[in-house]
Amino acid sequence: MSTFLALAVTGLVTGCLYALTASGLVLTYTTSGIFNFAHGALGMLGAFTYWQLTDWGMPPLVAMLLIVLVLAPLAGAVIEKALVRRLGAASLEVTLTVTVGLLLLLLGIANTLWDTSTPRRVQPFFAGEQVTVGGVVLTGHQLVIVGTAAVIPFLLWAFLHVSKVGVAMRAVVDDRELAALAGASPARIGQLGWGLGAALAGLAGVLLASQVTLNTTTLTLLVINGYAAAVMGRLSSLPLTFVGGLLLGLLQSLAVGYVTVSWLSQLQTVIPMLFLFVALLVAPPTRLHVGSLAPLRAPRVAAARRTALWAAVFVGVLALLAVALPAARVSHATHAMGIAVVMLSLVPLVGYGGMVSLCQLTFAGIGAVALAKVGPGWGIVAAAAVPAAVGVLIALPTLRLRGLYLALATLAFGYAMDDAFFLNGSVMTDSLGLPVPRPLGLSDDRAYLVVCGVVFAAAAVGVLALRRSTWGRRLVALGDSPAGCATIGMGIRTTKLAVFALSAGLAGLGGALLGGQQGTVGAADFDLLLSLTVLLLAVVWGVRTVSGVLIAAFALELTPLLQGHLGPVNDAVPLLVGLGAIGLGKSQNGIMGACFDRVGGLRRLPLVPAPRTPTEGDPAREEVLTSAQG
Amino acid sequence: MLRADNVSVRFGGVQAVEQLSLDCPPGRITGLIGPNGAGKTTLFNVLTGLQRPTAGRVVLDDHDVTRLSAQRRARAGLARTFQRLEVFGSLTVRENVLLAAELQPKLRGAAAAALADELVHRVGLEAVSDSPAGVLPTGLSRLLELARALATSPTTLLLDEPGSGLDETETRSLGDLLLSLAGAGTAVLLVEHDVELVMRVCEHVYVLDFGQLLCQGTPSEVQADEAVQTAYLGAELSSTGARS
C-alpha cells in the first residue's frame, strides 16, 4: 500500500506539471485558433533563463516571478503580434510550419546562448525540506509544484469568469466573429491568450528545471507528453485538460512501478502516446468545417512524357556525377538521395492531401530496421510494407477528426519511438547501431548512388502520375475542401488512410536506402527533431513539387557545412531551418512554387460568357439533362 | 423528394432552427428566403449531412437519412453548392467537375470526361476550363460549384445563394438553367437574396426568420403576407412582379 501511495504521489506531482503545460497549450489554441508547437521550447527557455538568472545571483523566487509574470508573457505577446496574427485563417500546413519553425529557431537560439556541453544544475525550491504525509515523503519542491497546480486552475477560473477581459476571452473562444461584433477585439484577446499560455509554459519550465537534466532538446520535447492531456480536454476544456494531466502522470508512475517486464522497460515513454491514442478514439467526431477556404493555386503538374524525359535526364546527370565525384561526395549525394525519397513521401501527403506527418523519419527508420531484419532480398518490400502498415494504425484513430489531431498523433508516435524502439536493445541489437544490408547486395558506392537516383526518379514519376490520376484529383480535392468532397459523395476516410499508408511506405523505402548507404543505423539517424527539420525544409522549398523536395534534400545535406562559417552559432541547422520556415511558411507553394509561378507568368483569365441558356432541340441540353438524371 | 420534418438545431444557447418542416418535391424549384442569420444555411447543412440536428428528421425519397453522412446522402442523389465557396482551388475548373463525375459508379473514363466538358460548357466556363479554380472570381466560382453539383447527377439540388456575384445577364441565364433542370424532374431548393430571381423561378417559397417558419406559399401568397413584408421583404417585394 505504501508503495502504491508513494507511486501515486510521484505520479500526481508529474501530472501537475503536465496539467500546467497542457493548460497553457489549450489557452493559446482556443483564443487564437493556432496550436503552438513551440510551447515546449518556451518552457525550455523559461527553465534556462531561470538557471541563468539564479546563476547570476538573483533570488530564486524573484527569478521565477520575473520569468512567469514579465518575460514569458512578453515573449508570448511578441510572438503573437509578430507571427501568429499575420497567419489569420491559414491552413494547418502553414500554421504548423511557422510554429514548428519557431520551435527549431528557439532551440537554435538556446543552443547558441547556452553551450550544450556544459552541465548545469538548478537548486529545487526549499532544498532539503520535506514533509511526510501518510508515510509518503514529499519534498519542499514537490509541494510547491502541487500547490501551484492547485492554485492556478482557480486563478484561471476566476480570471475567465469574473474579469471583463476573461469573459471577452471566453466569448472569443465560443464564436470569434460574434465576439468581434459585440465589441471584443479577437486580436488583443489572442495576444493575451498567448501571453498567458507562455507564462504557464515558463512556470512549468521553472518548476521542471531542477527535476530533470537541463538539456534544451529534452525540455523542449518533454511537453509532447502534455499533448495527451490537451487532447483529453479536446483542446478546449481546461478542467478536462487538468484531469488528463493528473491521470497521465499517475498512470505513468504506476506503470513504471508495477510493470517490471524487461522488454517493457521503455513503457514510461510509450504511455503518453497510448494515452493520446485512447483520447483520440473516444473523442467525438469533428464536424466538417465549411467556409474556411484560402484561395489556392498549386503549381501545374507536367505531362507524363515531359516528366519521364526529366527523370531520364536526372538519372543521366547523376550517373555522370557518380563517376566524376570524389568518394566522400558520392557518400553525401547518396545520403541526400535517401532523404529526397523520404521528402518525396511528403508530396502526396502534405503537398496534395493537406495532411501533416511530423514523424516521417520514424517511418524511414522502421523501413531501415525492416530491411535489416528481413535481409537484402525481400527486405526492400518489407521496408515499404511495414511502415505502411504502421502508418495505417497511426492514422486510423484520427480519421474522424480534424487534421491537427493526426499531426499530434504522429508527433507523439515519433517521440515515443525515439526511446522505445530506436533505443530498445531488442530492436537495435548492436550498441554501435543496427547493421543494414544494401538492397540487391550492391557493394559499389558509385553504382549504389545511381540506383538510389533511379529509385527517386521512378518514385517521382509515380507520384506525378498519381497526381494526374482520378485518385490524385481526389487527394488534392481533399486538401482543398473536405466539405466539398463529402457533398459530392467522396469517401474521405479511405482516401486519407490510403495516402497516409502510401506516404509512410515511401518514407520507409527512403529509410532503407539511407540504411544501405550508411551500413549501420542508430537512434540519432531518425530522431524526431530531424523529422521536423525534414518536413520544414520540404515545405520551405516546395512540398507540392518534386523539384522542391529534391532541392530541400540537398539543402539539408549542405546546411551542416555552413556551420563552420557561422562563428558563435552552435547549432546552425535548426536556426536556419526555423528562420526559413517562419519567413516562408506562409508561401504555400514554397520557393520552387514561386519560381514556377514567375516562369509561367501571371496569365489573365479569359473573358467568360454567361451560362448558356438551353433551347429546345439543343443536343447539348438533351444530353446534359439525360445524364443529370442518371 | 426531400423533406425536413420538425428539424431543430441549437448551438449552445442559440436556437438556430426551430421545429422547421419543409418539402422539396421533384420537378419544383422551392425557394427558401429570410434575412441574414435566419437559419437558411444551417438548415442546408442539416439537409446535406454537414450538421446533425438537435431534433427532427431528414427524409430523402421516403428514407430517413438523418443519421447518414454527407457522402452517403450525396450518393443517394443529394447535391449542393455553398454560400461560402468550397471549390477545389488547386484543381482546374474542368478537374473540379470531372472529379464529381468520376465518382458516379456507372460513369468512368471517357463518359465522365464528356459529362464534365458538357457541364463546363453548359454553365459557360469553357473559356477558363484549364484555369485553377482558386483564381476564379466569386460569381464564376458559384457557377463552377453548380456544374460540380450537376456532375453527380443529383435528383435533389440545394443551391445556397448561387446568384451572388453574378450580373443581371448571368442571373437571368442561371434562372433559365434552373427552370430547365426542374423541367427535367430535378428537385431544387434555392436559398437566394435576389428576390427577383426567387419570385421568377420558384413555385413555392418558405420564409424563415430567427430559425422559425414565418410563412410559406406561392410567390404571390408570400408577397401578400403582411408579416413577411414587415419582417423581411418590405418595399422591395412590392416593386417586384410575381413569377410569370
PDB file of C-alpha atoms in Angstrom, chain A residues 119-332:
ATOM      1  CA  PRO A 119      26.483  20.549 -17.266  1.00  0.00           C
ATOM      2  CA  ARG A 120      24.044  22.733 -15.300  1.00  0.00           C
ATOM      3  CA  ARG A 121      22.250  22.177 -12.034  1.00  0.00           C
ATOM      4  CA  VAL A 122      19.323  24.074 -10.650  1.00  0.00           C
ATOM      5  CA  GLN A 123      18.531  24.065  -6.938  1.00  0.00           C
ATOM      6  CA  PRO A 124      14.971  22.982  -6.176  1.00  0.00           C
ATOM      7  CA  PHE A 125      12.764  25.250  -4.096  1.00  0.00           C
ATOM      8  CA  PHE A 126      13.116  24.609  -0.344  1.00  0.00           C
ATOM      9  CA  ALA A 127      16.042  22.241  -0.947  1.00  0.00           C
ATOM     10  CA  GLY A 128      16.431  19.783   1.920  1.00  0.00           C
ATOM     11  CA  GLU A 129      12.974  20.472   3.292  1.00  0.00           C
ATOM     12  CA  GLN A 130      10.457  17.633   3.282  1.00  0.00           C
ATOM     13  CA  VAL A 131       7.228  16.560   4.930  1.00  0.00           C
ATOM     14  CA  THR A 132       5.758  13.097   5.451  1.00  0.00           C
ATOM     15  CA  VAL A 133       2.087  12.609   4.684  1.00  0.00           C
ATOM     16  CA  GLY A 134       0.576   9.167   5.331  1.00  0.00           C
ATOM     17  CA  GLY A 135       4.001   7.561   5.183  1.00  0.00           C
ATOM     18  CA  VAL A 136       4.862   9.254   1.893  1.00  0.00           C
ATOM     19  CA  VAL A 137       7.729  11.709   1.799  1.00  0.00           C
ATOM     20  CA  LEU A 138       7.112  14.927  -0.153  1.00  0.00           C
ATOM     21  CA  THR A 139       9.995  17.319  -0.841  1.00  0.00           C
ATOM     22  CA  GLY A 140       9.517  21.048  -0.500  1.00  0.00           C
ATOM     23  CA  HIS A 141       9.812  21.425  -4.278  1.00  0.00           C
ATOM     24  CA  GLN A 142       7.134  18.796  -4.887  1.00  0.00           C
ATOM     25  CA  LEU A 143       4.846  20.689  -2.520  1.00  0.00           C
ATOM     26  CA  VAL A 144       5.472  23.884  -4.489  1.00  0.00           C
ATOM     27  CA  ILE A 145       4.525  22.060  -7.709  1.00  0.00           C
ATOM     28  CA  VAL A 146       1.334  20.627  -6.205  1.00  0.00           C
ATOM     29  CA  GLY A 147       0.418  23.938  -4.566  1.00  0.00           C
ATOM     30  CA  THR A 148       0.964  25.865  -7.800  1.00  0.00           C
ATOM     31  CA  ALA A 149      -1.061  23.355  -9.808  1.00  0.00           C
ATOM     32  CA  ALA A 150      -3.834  23.569  -7.212  1.00  0.00           C
ATOM     33  CA  VAL A 151      -3.967  27.368  -7.256  1.00  0.00           C
ATOM     34  CA  ILE A 152      -3.580  28.011 -10.996  1.00  0.00           C
ATOM     35  CA  PRO A 153      -6.934  26.458 -12.069  1.00  0.00           C
ATOM     36  CA  PHE A 154      -8.791  28.637  -9.560  1.00  0.00           C
ATOM     37  CA  LEU A 155      -6.930  31.753 -10.671  1.00  0.00           C
ATOM     38  CA  LEU A 156      -7.697  30.913 -14.297  1.00  0.00           C
ATOM     39  CA  TRP A 157     -11.340  30.221 -13.489  1.00  0.00           C
ATOM     40  CA  ALA A 158     -11.685  33.490 -11.619  1.00  0.00           C
ATOM     41  CA  PHE A 159      -9.952  35.387 -14.409  1.00  0.00           C
ATOM     42  CA  LEU A 160     -12.117  33.839 -17.135  1.00  0.00           C
ATOM     43  CA  HIS A 161     -15.417  34.180 -15.256  1.00  0.00           C
ATOM     44  CA  VAL A 162     -15.109  37.353 -13.206  1.00  0.00           C
ATOM     45  CA  SER A 163     -12.869  39.786 -15.069  1.00  0.00           C
ATOM     46  CA  LYS A 164     -14.247  41.643 -18.087  1.00  0.00           C
ATOM     47  CA  VAL A 165     -11.263  40.612 -20.234  1.00  0.00           C
ATOM     48  CA  GLY A 166     -11.699  36.993 -19.166  1.00  0.00           C
ATOM     49  CA  VAL A 167     -15.345  36.992 -20.176  1.00  0.00           C
ATOM     50  CA  ALA A 168     -14.379  38.527 -23.530  1.00  0.00           C
ATOM     51  CA  MET A 169     -11.805  35.751 -23.884  1.00  0.00           C
ATOM     52  CA  ARG A 170     -14.478  33.093 -23.382  1.00  0.00           C
ATOM     53  CA  ALA A 171     -16.666  34.863 -25.908  1.00  0.00           C
ATOM     54  CA  VAL A 172     -13.856  34.728 -28.496  1.00  0.00           C
ATOM     55  CA  VAL A 173     -13.415  31.026 -27.772  1.00  0.00           C
ATOM     56  CA  ASP A 174     -17.141  30.442 -28.315  1.00  0.00           C
ATOM     57  CA  ASP A 175     -17.503  32.446 -31.504  1.00  0.00           C
ATOM     58  CA  ARG A 176     -14.752  34.713 -32.764  1.00  0.00           C
ATOM     59  CA  GLU A 177     -16.921  36.610 -35.240  1.00  0.00           C
ATOM     60  CA  LEU A 178     -19.824  37.151 -32.860  1.00  0.00           C
ATOM     61  CA  ALA A 179     -17.468  38.331 -30.133  1.00  0.00           C
ATOM     62  CA  ALA A 180     -15.944  40.826 -32.557  1.00  0.00           C
ATOM     63  CA  LEU A 181     -19.418  42.092 -33.454  1.00  0.00           C
ATOM     64  CA  ALA A 182     -20.089  42.570 -29.736  1.00  0.00           C
ATOM     65  CA  GLY A 183     -17.071  44.829 -29.413  1.00  0.00           C
ATOM     66  CA  ALA A 184     -14.341  42.412 -28.265  1.00  0.00           C
ATOM     67  CA  SER A 185     -11.014  42.507 -30.074  1.00  0.00           C
ATOM     68  CA  PRO A 186     -10.075  38.938 -31.080  1.00  0.00           C
ATOM     69  CA  ALA A 187      -6.533  40.090 -31.925  1.00  0.00           C
ATOM     70  CA  ARG A 188      -5.965  41.567 -28.449  1.00  0.00           C
ATOM     71  CA  ILE A 189      -7.617  38.557 -26.827  1.00  0.00           C
ATOM     72  CA  GLY A 190      -5.399  36.239 -28.867  1.00  0.00           C
ATOM     73  CA  GLN A 191      -2.353  38.183 -27.700  1.00  0.00           C
ATOM     74  CA  LEU A 192      -3.470  37.890 -24.109  1.00  0.00           C
ATOM     75  CA  GLY A 193      -4.051  34.150 -24.619  1.00  0.00           C
ATOM     76  CA  TRP A 194      -0.541  33.715 -25.983  1.00  0.00           C
ATOM     77  CA  GLY A 195       0.874  35.781 -23.124  1.00  0.00           C
ATOM     78  CA  LEU A 196      -0.931  33.665 -20.538  1.00  0.00           C
ATOM     79  CA  GLY A 197      -0.005  30.434 -22.349  1.00  0.00           C
ATOM     80  CA  ALA A 198       3.661  31.437 -22.452  1.00  0.00           C
ATOM     81  CA  ALA A 199       3.511  32.342 -18.730  1.00  0.00           C
ATOM     82  CA  LEU A 200       2.216  28.841 -17.956  1.00  0.00           C
ATOM     83  CA  ALA A 201       4.935  27.325 -20.172  1.00  0.00           C
ATOM     84  CA  GLY A 202       7.552  29.401 -18.365  1.00  0.00           C
ATOM     85  CA  LEU A 203       6.147  28.388 -14.986  1.00  0.00           C
ATOM     86  CA  ALA A 204       6.253  24.703 -15.933  1.00  0.00           C
ATOM     87  CA  GLY A 205       9.817  25.187 -17.200  1.00  0.00           C
ATOM     88  CA  VAL A 206      10.959  26.813 -13.930  1.00  0.00           C
ATOM     89  CA  LEU A 207       9.334  24.092 -11.817  1.00  0.00           C
ATOM     90  CA  LEU A 208      10.783  21.370 -14.048  1.00  0.00           C
ATOM     91  CA  ALA A 209      14.310  22.791 -14.209  1.00  0.00           C
ATOM     92  CA  SER A 210      15.520  21.134 -11.003  1.00  0.00           C
ATOM     93  CA  GLN A 211      13.743  17.831 -11.650  1.00  0.00           C
ATOM     94  CA  VAL A 212      15.364  16.806 -14.959  1.00  0.00           C
ATOM     95  CA  THR A 213      18.693  17.067 -16.716  1.00  0.00           C
ATOM     96  CA  LEU A 214      18.889  20.610 -18.033  1.00  0.00           C
ATOM     97  CA  ASN A 215      19.025  19.830 -21.729  1.00  0.00           C
ATOM     98  CA  THR A 216      17.493  22.026 -24.418  1.00  0.00           C
ATOM     99  CA  THR A 217      16.150  19.198 -26.585  1.00  0.00           C
ATOM    100  CA  THR A 218      14.838  17.070 -23.713  1.00  0.00           C
ATOM    101  CA  LEU A 219      12.995  20.010 -22.148  1.00  0.00           C
ATOM    102  CA  THR A 220      11.573  21.135 -25.493  1.00  0.00           C
ATOM    103  CA  LEU A 221      10.200  17.722 -26.361  1.00  0.00           C
ATOM    104  CA  LEU A 222       9.007  16.862 -22.854  1.00  0.00           C
ATOM    105  CA  VAL A 223       5.885  18.905 -23.469  1.00  0.00           C
ATOM    106  CA  ILE A 224       4.774  16.351 -26.055  1.00  0.00           C
ATOM    107  CA  ASN A 225       3.608  14.317 -23.074  1.00  0.00           C
ATOM    108  CA  GLY A 226       1.304  17.192 -22.246  1.00  0.00           C
ATOM    109  CA  TYR A 227      -0.359  16.901 -25.678  1.00  0.00           C
ATOM    110  CA  ALA A 228      -2.141  13.780 -24.483  1.00  0.00           C
ATOM    111  CA  ALA A 229      -3.708  15.758 -21.636  1.00  0.00           C
ATOM    112  CA  ALA A 230      -4.674  18.577 -24.021  1.00  0.00           C
ATOM    113  CA  VAL A 231      -6.305  16.072 -26.382  1.00  0.00           C
ATOM    114  CA  MET A 232      -8.240  14.600 -23.469  1.00  0.00           C
ATOM    115  CA  GLY A 233      -9.520  18.130 -22.920  1.00  0.00           C
ATOM    116  CA  ARG A 234     -10.392  18.150 -26.661  1.00  0.00           C
ATOM    117  CA  LEU A 235      -8.061  21.123 -26.980  1.00  0.00           C
ATOM    118  CA  SER A 236     -10.761  23.314 -25.474  1.00  0.00           C
ATOM    119  CA  SER A 237     -11.681  22.310 -21.922  1.00  0.00           C
ATOM    120  CA  LEU A 238      -9.290  23.494 -19.208  1.00  0.00           C
ATOM    121  CA  PRO A 239     -10.792  21.327 -16.416  1.00  0.00           C
ATOM    122  CA  LEU A 240     -10.635  18.180 -18.558  1.00  0.00           C
ATOM    123  CA  THR A 241      -7.085  19.056 -19.572  1.00  0.00           C
ATOM    124  CA  PHE A 242      -6.096  19.341 -15.913  1.00  0.00           C
ATOM    125  CA  VAL A 243      -7.707  15.996 -15.107  1.00  0.00           C
ATOM    126  CA  GLY A 244      -5.992  14.490 -18.158  1.00  0.00           C
ATOM    127  CA  GLY A 245      -2.599  15.736 -16.993  1.00  0.00           C
ATOM    128  CA  LEU A 246      -3.020  14.308 -13.496  1.00  0.00           C
ATOM    129  CA  LEU A 247      -4.309  10.990 -14.842  1.00  0.00           C
ATOM    130  CA  LEU A 248      -1.406  10.696 -17.261  1.00  0.00           C
ATOM    131  CA  GLY A 249       1.181  11.381 -14.572  1.00  0.00           C
ATOM    132  CA  LEU A 250      -0.479   8.836 -12.301  1.00  0.00           C
ATOM    133  CA  LEU A 251      -0.633   6.142 -14.989  1.00  0.00           C
ATOM    134  CA  GLN A 252       2.974   6.692 -15.979  1.00  0.00           C
ATOM    135  CA  SER A 253       4.209   6.423 -12.401  1.00  0.00           C
ATOM    136  CA  LEU A 254       2.165   3.311 -11.592  1.00  0.00           C
ATOM    137  CA  ALA A 255       3.252   1.612 -14.818  1.00  0.00           C
ATOM    138  CA  VAL A 256       6.899   2.252 -14.065  1.00  0.00           C
ATOM    139  CA  GLY A 257       6.451   0.969 -10.518  1.00  0.00           C
ATOM    140  CA  TYR A 258       4.444  -2.136 -11.225  1.00  0.00           C
ATOM    141  CA  VAL A 259       5.410  -3.297 -14.720  1.00  0.00           C
ATOM    142  CA  THR A 260       8.755  -4.937 -14.303  1.00  0.00           C
ATOM    143  CA  VAL A 261       8.940  -6.996 -17.529  1.00  0.00           C
ATOM    144  CA  SER A 262      12.279  -6.187 -19.119  1.00  0.00           C
ATOM    145  CA  TRP A 263      11.041  -5.750 -22.704  1.00  0.00           C
ATOM    146  CA  LEU A 264       8.558  -3.212 -21.387  1.00  0.00           C
ATOM    147  CA  SER A 265      11.318  -1.172 -19.801  1.00  0.00           C
ATOM    148  CA  GLN A 266      10.514   1.783 -22.080  1.00  0.00           C
ATOM    149  CA  LEU A 267       6.841   1.755 -21.088  1.00  0.00           C
ATOM    150  CA  GLN A 268       7.138   5.144 -19.400  1.00  0.00           C
ATOM    151  CA  THR A 269       7.861   6.840 -22.726  1.00  0.00           C
ATOM    152  CA  VAL A 270       5.115   4.950 -24.548  1.00  0.00           C
ATOM    153  CA  ILE A 271       2.305   5.639 -22.066  1.00  0.00           C
ATOM    154  CA  PRO A 272       1.676   9.276 -23.120  1.00  0.00           C
ATOM    155  CA  MET A 273       1.331   8.069 -26.721  1.00  0.00           C
ATOM    156  CA  LEU A 274      -1.079   5.295 -25.719  1.00  0.00           C
ATOM    157  CA  PHE A 275      -2.995   7.791 -23.585  1.00  0.00           C
ATOM    158  CA  LEU A 276      -3.214  10.154 -26.535  1.00  0.00           C
ATOM    159  CA  PHE A 277      -4.462   7.421 -28.852  1.00  0.00           C
ATOM    160  CA  VAL A 278      -7.149   6.383 -26.353  1.00  0.00           C
ATOM    161  CA  ALA A 279      -8.189  10.047 -26.041  1.00  0.00           C
ATOM    162  CA  LEU A 280      -8.377  10.227 -29.852  1.00  0.00           C
ATOM    163  CA  LEU A 281     -10.501   7.090 -30.022  1.00  0.00           C
ATOM    164  CA  VAL A 282     -13.050   8.380 -27.530  1.00  0.00           C
ATOM    165  CA  ALA A 283     -13.137  11.939 -28.893  1.00  0.00           C
ATOM    166  CA  PRO A 284     -16.382  12.781 -30.705  1.00  0.00           C
ATOM    167  CA  PRO A 285     -16.050  13.128 -34.490  1.00  0.00           C
ATOM    168  CA  THR A 286     -15.173  16.586 -35.766  1.00  0.00           C
ATOM    169  CA  ARG A 287     -17.767  18.281 -37.935  1.00  0.00           C
ATOM    170  CA  LEU A 288     -16.571  19.104 -41.427  1.00  0.00           C
ATOM    171  CA  HIS A 289     -15.780  22.785 -41.389  1.00  0.00           C
ATOM    172  CA  VAL A 290     -17.390  24.957 -44.023  1.00  0.00           C
ATOM    173  CA  GLY A 291     -16.216  28.328 -45.245  1.00  0.00           C
ATOM    174  CA  SER A 292     -12.555  28.455 -44.293  1.00  0.00           C
ATOM    175  CA  LEU A 293     -11.068  28.261 -47.750  1.00  0.00           C
ATOM    176  CA  ALA A 294      -7.985  30.226 -48.598  1.00  0.00           C
ATOM    177  CA  PRO A 295      -7.504  30.796 -52.330  1.00  0.00           C
ATOM    178  CA  LEU A 296      -5.029  28.281 -53.615  1.00  0.00           C
ATOM    179  CA  ARG A 297      -3.080  27.968 -56.766  1.00  0.00           C
ATOM    180  CA  ALA A 298      -0.943  24.844 -56.761  1.00  0.00           C
ATOM    181  CA  PRO A 299       1.860  24.517 -59.305  1.00  0.00           C
ATOM    182  CA  ARG A 300       0.873  22.807 -62.531  1.00  0.00           C
ATOM    183  CA  VAL A 301       1.752  19.153 -62.987  1.00  0.00           C
ATOM    184  CA  ALA A 302       3.891  18.418 -66.017  1.00  0.00           C
ATOM    185  CA  ALA A 303       2.613  15.997 -68.669  1.00  0.00           C
ATOM    186  CA  ALA A 304       3.659  12.335 -68.425  1.00  0.00           C
ATOM    187  CA  ARG A 305       6.088  12.461 -71.348  1.00  0.00           C
ATOM    188  CA  ARG A 306       7.792  15.587 -70.043  1.00  0.00           C
ATOM    189  CA  THR A 307       8.094  14.034 -66.577  1.00  0.00           C
ATOM    190  CA  ALA A 308       9.663  10.865 -67.989  1.00  0.00           C
ATOM    191  CA  LEU A 309      12.119  12.939 -70.003  1.00  0.00           C
ATOM    192  CA  TRP A 310      13.219  14.955 -66.955  1.00  0.00           C
ATOM    193  CA  ALA A 311      13.546  11.751 -64.927  1.00  0.00           C
ATOM    194  CA  ALA A 312      15.838  10.247 -67.594  1.00  0.00           C
ATOM    195  CA  VAL A 313      17.918  13.447 -67.711  1.00  0.00           C
ATOM    196  CA  PHE A 314      18.187  13.428 -63.911  1.00  0.00           C
ATOM    197  CA  VAL A 315      19.409   9.824 -63.809  1.00  0.00           C
ATOM    198  CA  GLY A 316      21.890  10.568 -66.604  1.00  0.00           C
ATOM    199  CA  VAL A 317      23.336  13.572 -64.757  1.00  0.00           C
ATOM    200  CA  LEU A 318      23.545  11.577 -61.535  1.00  0.00           C
ATOM    201  CA  ALA A 319      25.374   8.761 -63.349  1.00  0.00           C
ATOM    202  CA  LEU A 320      27.935  11.289 -64.616  1.00  0.00           C
ATOM    203  CA  LEU A 321      28.305  12.736 -61.113  1.00  0.00           C
ATOM    204  CA  ALA A 322      28.733   9.225 -59.693  1.00  0.00           C
ATOM    205  CA  VAL A 323      31.768   8.771 -61.925  1.00  0.00           C
ATOM    206  CA  ALA A 324      33.183  12.273 -61.515  1.00  0.00           C
ATOM    207  CA  LEU A 325      32.715  12.994 -57.788  1.00  0.00           C
ATOM    208  CA  PRO A 326      35.289  12.097 -55.136  1.00  0.00           C
ATOM    209  CA  ALA A 327      34.292   9.210 -52.836  1.00  0.00           C
ATOM    210  CA  ALA A 328      33.290  11.446 -49.896  1.00  0.00           C
ATOM    211  CA  ARG A 329      30.968  13.490 -52.094  1.00  0.00           C
ATOM    212  CA  VAL A 330      29.418  10.313 -53.520  1.00  0.00           C
ATOM    213  CA  SER A 331      28.510   9.322 -49.978  1.00  0.00           C
ATOM    214  CA  HIS A 332      26.918  12.757 -49.348  1.00  0.00           C
TER     215      HIS A 332
END
